[in-house]
Short mmCIF file of C-alpha atoms in Angstrom, two decimals:
data_model
loop_
_atom_site.label_atom_id
_atom_site.label_comp_id
_atom_site.label_asym_id
_atom_site.label_seq_id
_atom_site.Cartn_x
_atom_site.Cartn_y
_atom_site.Cartn_z
CA GLN A 30 -0.20 10.18 -16.75
CA VAL A 31 -0.52 9.91 -13.00
CA GLN A 32 2.65 10.84 -11.12
CA LEU A 33 3.41 10.92 -7.41
CA VAL A 34 6.81 12.20 -6.26
CA GLU A 35 7.81 11.99 -2.60
CA SER A 36 10.47 14.13 -0.95
CA GLY A 37 11.66 15.13 2.50
CA GLY A 38 13.26 11.92 3.69
CA GLY A 39 16.64 11.80 5.37
CA VAL A 40 18.54 10.86 8.49
CA VAL A 41 17.19 12.09 11.84
CA GLN A 42 17.98 11.27 15.44
CA SER A 43 15.56 9.40 17.65
CA GLY A 44 12.99 11.83 19.03
CA GLY A 45 13.33 14.15 16.07
CA SER A 46 10.87 15.26 13.41
CA LEU A 47 10.55 15.18 9.62
CA ARG A 48 7.94 16.38 7.16
CA LEU A 49 7.41 14.35 4.01
CA SER A 50 5.79 15.75 0.87
CA CYS A 51 4.18 14.05 -2.11
CA ALA A 52 3.68 16.17 -5.21
CA THR A 53 1.06 14.80 -7.56
CA SER A 54 -0.02 15.33 -11.16
CA GLY A 55 -2.06 13.69 -13.88
CA PHE A 56 -5.31 13.36 -11.93
CA THR A 57 -7.79 15.56 -10.07
CA PHE A 58 -6.05 15.46 -6.69
CA ARG A 59 -8.84 17.20 -4.78
CA SER A 60 -11.26 14.40 -5.72
CA TYR A 61 -9.29 11.47 -4.36
CA ASN A 62 -8.45 10.11 -0.93
CA MET A 63 -4.75 9.50 -0.29
CA HIS A 64 -2.49 7.26 1.82
CA TRP A 65 1.00 6.87 3.19
CA VAL A 66 2.45 3.34 3.25
CA ARG A 67 5.90 2.40 4.55
CA GLN A 68 8.35 -0.47 4.12
CA ALA A 69 11.19 -1.11 6.55
CA PRO A 70 14.42 -2.32 4.91
CA GLY A 71 13.99 -5.92 3.79
CA LYS A 72 10.50 -6.10 5.30
CA GLY A 73 6.90 -5.99 4.16
CA LEU A 74 4.47 -3.17 3.53
CA GLU A 75 2.69 -1.37 6.37
CA TRP A 76 -0.24 1.01 5.94
CA VAL A 77 0.45 4.24 7.87
CA ALA A 78 -2.20 6.90 7.31
CA PHE A 79 -5.20 7.96 5.21
CA VAL A 80 -6.87 11.28 4.48
CA TRP A 81 -10.20 11.94 2.82
CA HIS A 82 -10.22 14.09 -0.33
CA ASP A 83 -11.63 17.05 1.64
CA GLU A 84 -9.69 16.33 4.85
CA HIS A 85 -12.89 15.85 6.85
CA ASP A 86 -11.35 12.79 8.51
CA LYS A 87 -7.97 11.13 8.89
CA TRP A 88 -7.11 7.60 9.97
CA TYR A 89 -3.85 6.22 11.35
CA ALA A 90 -2.19 2.91 12.11
CA ASP A 91 -1.87 2.29 15.85
CA SER A 92 1.93 2.30 15.48
CA VAL A 93 1.98 6.01 14.52
CA LYS A 94 -1.16 7.39 16.14
CA GLY A 95 -0.43 10.51 18.17
CA ARG A 96 3.00 11.00 16.55
CA PHE A 97 2.26 11.34 12.80
CA THR A 98 -0.14 13.75 11.09
CA ILE A 99 -1.33 13.41 7.51
CA SER A 100 -2.51 16.51 5.66
CA ARG A 101 -2.98 17.83 2.16
CA ASP A 102 -3.04 21.06 0.18
CA ASN A 103 -5.56 20.64 -2.62
CA SER A 104 -4.56 23.98 -4.14
CA LYS A 105 -1.02 22.63 -4.65
CA ASN A 106 -1.92 18.98 -5.37
CA THR A 107 0.36 17.91 -2.54
CA LEU A 108 0.11 15.40 0.29
CA PHE A 109 2.11 15.68 3.53
CA LEU A 110 3.15 13.52 6.46
CA GLN A 111 4.42 15.27 9.59
CA MET A 112 6.38 12.80 11.66
CA ASN A 113 7.23 13.67 15.27
CA SER A 114 8.83 11.74 18.14
CA LEU A 115 10.54 9.49 15.60
CA ARG A 116 11.82 6.09 16.74
CA PRO A 117 14.39 3.73 15.16
CA GLU A 118 11.52 1.41 14.22
CA ASP A 119 10.12 4.17 11.98
CA THR A 120 13.11 3.67 9.65
CA ALA A 121 11.58 2.80 6.28
CA MET A 122 10.88 3.79 2.72
CA TYR A 123 7.75 5.93 2.80
CA TYR A 124 5.40 5.77 -0.19
CA CYS A 125 2.44 7.98 -0.93
CA ALA A 126 -0.37 6.19 -2.72
CA LYS A 127 -3.62 7.19 -4.37
CA ASP A 128 -6.82 5.50 -3.25
CA ASN A 129 -8.91 3.98 -6.03
CA THR A 130 -12.24 4.49 -4.13
CA ALA A 131 -12.41 0.72 -3.59
CA TRP A 132 -10.10 0.40 -0.58
CA ALA A 133 -7.04 -0.21 -2.76
CA PHE A 134 -3.92 1.74 -3.69
CA ASP A 135 -3.81 2.18 -7.46
CA TYR A 136 -0.85 4.53 -7.96
CA TRP A 137 2.34 4.78 -5.91
CA GLY A 138 5.28 7.14 -5.78
CA GLN A 139 8.88 5.95 -5.90
CA GLY A 140 9.29 6.46 -2.15
CA THR A 141 11.47 8.56 0.13
CA LEU A 142 13.79 6.94 2.68
CA VAL A 143 13.61 7.90 6.35
CA THR A 144 16.38 6.70 8.66
CA VAL A 145 16.07 7.23 12.41
CA SER A 146 19.32 6.77 14.30
CA SER A 147 19.49 5.90 17.97
CA GLN B 20 -4.15 -5.09 13.89
CA SER B 21 -2.10 -8.21 13.08
CA ALA B 22 -0.64 -8.71 9.62
CA LEU B 23 -2.38 -11.12 7.27
CA THR B 24 -0.62 -14.49 6.88
CA GLN B 25 1.09 -15.31 3.58
CA PRO B 26 3.58 -18.09 2.80
CA PRO B 27 7.10 -16.64 2.70
CA SER B 28 7.84 -18.23 -0.65
CA ALA B 29 6.27 -19.88 -3.67
CA SER B 30 7.68 -21.18 -6.91
CA GLY B 31 6.78 -22.65 -10.26
CA SER B 32 8.21 -23.35 -13.69
CA PRO B 33 7.42 -21.22 -16.73
CA GLY B 34 3.94 -21.97 -18.02
CA GLN B 35 2.75 -23.46 -14.74
CA SER B 36 0.21 -21.98 -12.34
CA VAL B 37 0.93 -20.87 -8.79
CA THR B 38 -1.47 -19.93 -6.00
CA ILE B 39 -0.52 -17.63 -3.13
CA SER B 40 -2.77 -17.63 -0.07
CA CYS B 41 -3.58 -14.78 2.31
CA THR B 42 -5.25 -15.70 5.59
CA GLY B 43 -6.87 -13.23 7.94
CA THR B 44 -9.89 -13.16 10.22
CA SER B 45 -13.56 -12.28 10.09
CA SER B 46 -12.49 -8.72 11.01
CA ASP B 47 -10.60 -8.24 7.78
CA VAL B 48 -10.43 -10.70 4.86
CA GLY B 49 -13.54 -12.61 5.90
CA GLY B 50 -15.59 -9.53 6.66
CA TYR B 51 -15.10 -7.45 3.54
CA ASN B 52 -14.71 -7.84 -0.23
CA HIS B 53 -11.95 -5.24 -0.25
CA VAL B 54 -8.97 -7.54 -0.72
CA SER B 55 -6.23 -6.33 -3.05
CA TRP B 56 -2.93 -7.72 -4.27
CA TYR B 57 0.33 -5.94 -5.14
CA GLN B 58 3.38 -6.99 -7.12
CA GLN B 59 6.75 -5.52 -6.16
CA HIS B 60 9.98 -6.02 -8.07
CA PRO B 61 13.28 -5.35 -6.23
CA GLY B 62 13.93 -1.65 -5.75
CA LYS B 63 10.57 -0.69 -7.24
CA ALA B 64 7.30 0.62 -5.88
CA PRO B 65 4.41 -1.82 -5.49
CA ARG B 66 1.93 -2.21 -8.35
CA LEU B 67 -1.78 -2.95 -7.91
CA ILE B 68 -2.74 -6.17 -9.73
CA ILE B 69 -6.05 -7.20 -8.10
CA TYR B 70 -8.66 -5.25 -6.12
CA GLU B 71 -12.08 -6.08 -4.68
CA VAL B 72 -10.98 -9.73 -4.53
CA ILE B 73 -11.32 -10.44 -8.25
CA ARG B 74 -11.02 -7.23 -10.27
CA ARG B 75 -8.02 -6.43 -12.46
CA PRO B 76 -6.93 -2.83 -13.20
CA SER B 77 -6.51 -2.05 -16.87
CA GLY B 78 -3.17 -3.20 -18.19
CA VAL B 79 -2.82 -6.17 -15.82
CA PRO B 80 -2.63 -9.46 -17.74
CA ASP B 81 -5.53 -11.87 -17.28
CA ARG B 82 -2.96 -14.43 -16.11
CA PHE B 83 -3.48 -12.85 -12.70
CA SER B 84 -6.72 -13.69 -10.92
CA GLY B 85 -8.06 -13.59 -7.40
CA SER B 86 -10.54 -15.42 -5.22
CA LYS B 87 -11.73 -15.62 -1.63
CA SER B 88 -13.24 -18.26 0.59
CA GLY B 89 -14.04 -17.44 4.19
CA ASN B 90 -11.05 -15.77 5.85
CA THR B 91 -8.60 -16.74 3.09
CA ALA B 92 -7.97 -14.91 -0.16
CA SER B 93 -5.87 -16.28 -2.98
CA LEU B 94 -3.88 -14.91 -5.90
CA ILE B 95 -3.54 -17.25 -8.86
CA VAL B 96 -0.82 -16.65 -11.42
CA SER B 97 -1.36 -18.78 -14.52
CA GLY B 98 1.08 -19.36 -17.35
CA LEU B 99 4.04 -18.23 -15.26
CA GLN B 100 6.54 -15.98 -17.00
CA ALA B 101 10.02 -14.94 -15.95
CA GLU B 102 8.87 -11.37 -15.30
CA ASP B 103 6.37 -12.61 -12.70
CA GLU B 104 9.27 -13.26 -10.33
CA ALA B 105 8.66 -10.68 -7.61
CA ASP B 106 7.30 -10.16 -4.11
CA TYR B 107 3.51 -10.28 -3.75
CA TYR B 108 1.51 -8.65 -0.96
CA CYS B 109 -2.15 -8.98 -0.09
CA ASN B 110 -4.10 -6.22 1.63
CA SER B 111 -7.53 -6.01 3.18
CA GLN B 112 -9.87 -3.52 4.68
CA ALA B 113 -9.66 -4.07 8.44
CA GLY B 114 -12.62 -2.47 10.11
CA THR B 115 -14.12 0.86 9.14
CA SER B 116 -10.95 2.92 9.25
CA SER B 117 -7.83 0.88 8.57
CA TRP B 118 -6.05 -1.44 6.18
CA VAL B 119 -3.75 -4.39 6.85
CA PHE B 120 -1.11 -6.00 4.63
CA GLY B 121 0.15 -9.53 4.49
CA GLY B 122 3.78 -10.29 5.24
CA GLY B 123 4.57 -10.88 1.57
CA THR B 124 5.41 -13.88 -0.60
CA LYS B 125 8.53 -14.16 -2.73
CA LEU B 126 7.59 -15.84 -6.02
CA THR B 127 10.42 -17.61 -7.82
CA VAL B 128 10.12 -18.72 -11.44
CA LEU B 129 12.31 -21.80 -11.74
#
């Protein structure tokens, strides 16, 4: 079965950096595009970033452009999110999600919590 | 990109039908047939229940259906059951390289 397991969250000071990982299994990772989606405490979902299966292009929400970098290692079936210049408003649960090739997110991890203190 | 507009709450009694709307613009909902819906129970990850406006992933009950007219998409939950009580989010393609979510709707089964 498809599994996505995020890790790397924690508490960081404003201006700091974190690197999130998402280990995947149960599907051919190298064939699928992937996303990061976040949810601030008590708030709604926000799409963050997208990477093509072969990394030939990456797309970002305006709110994180220039600060976050999405990447992947197809040899290790793992997705990453490098987060720099973190702000308190980046505090959220971060989910990795598999793209279903129809602009939807068909499998999600359980999330990893990032807290940015001011 | 502004969030899509959903009603904050909706409710219905067991067995009834409820419709949740999702309003965007011609740059997102109205411009593409890539509208999806997600169900999220408290403390859990979201679950895909509708994609491409009307399609259901395998394992999703046919009580869940979707539609779209102009810039507004809708999720219809028929034959409400207690386990349908959850938050529901719509999502749409927004241009050629981004996605946008709705603010979410809390569905209460009375």
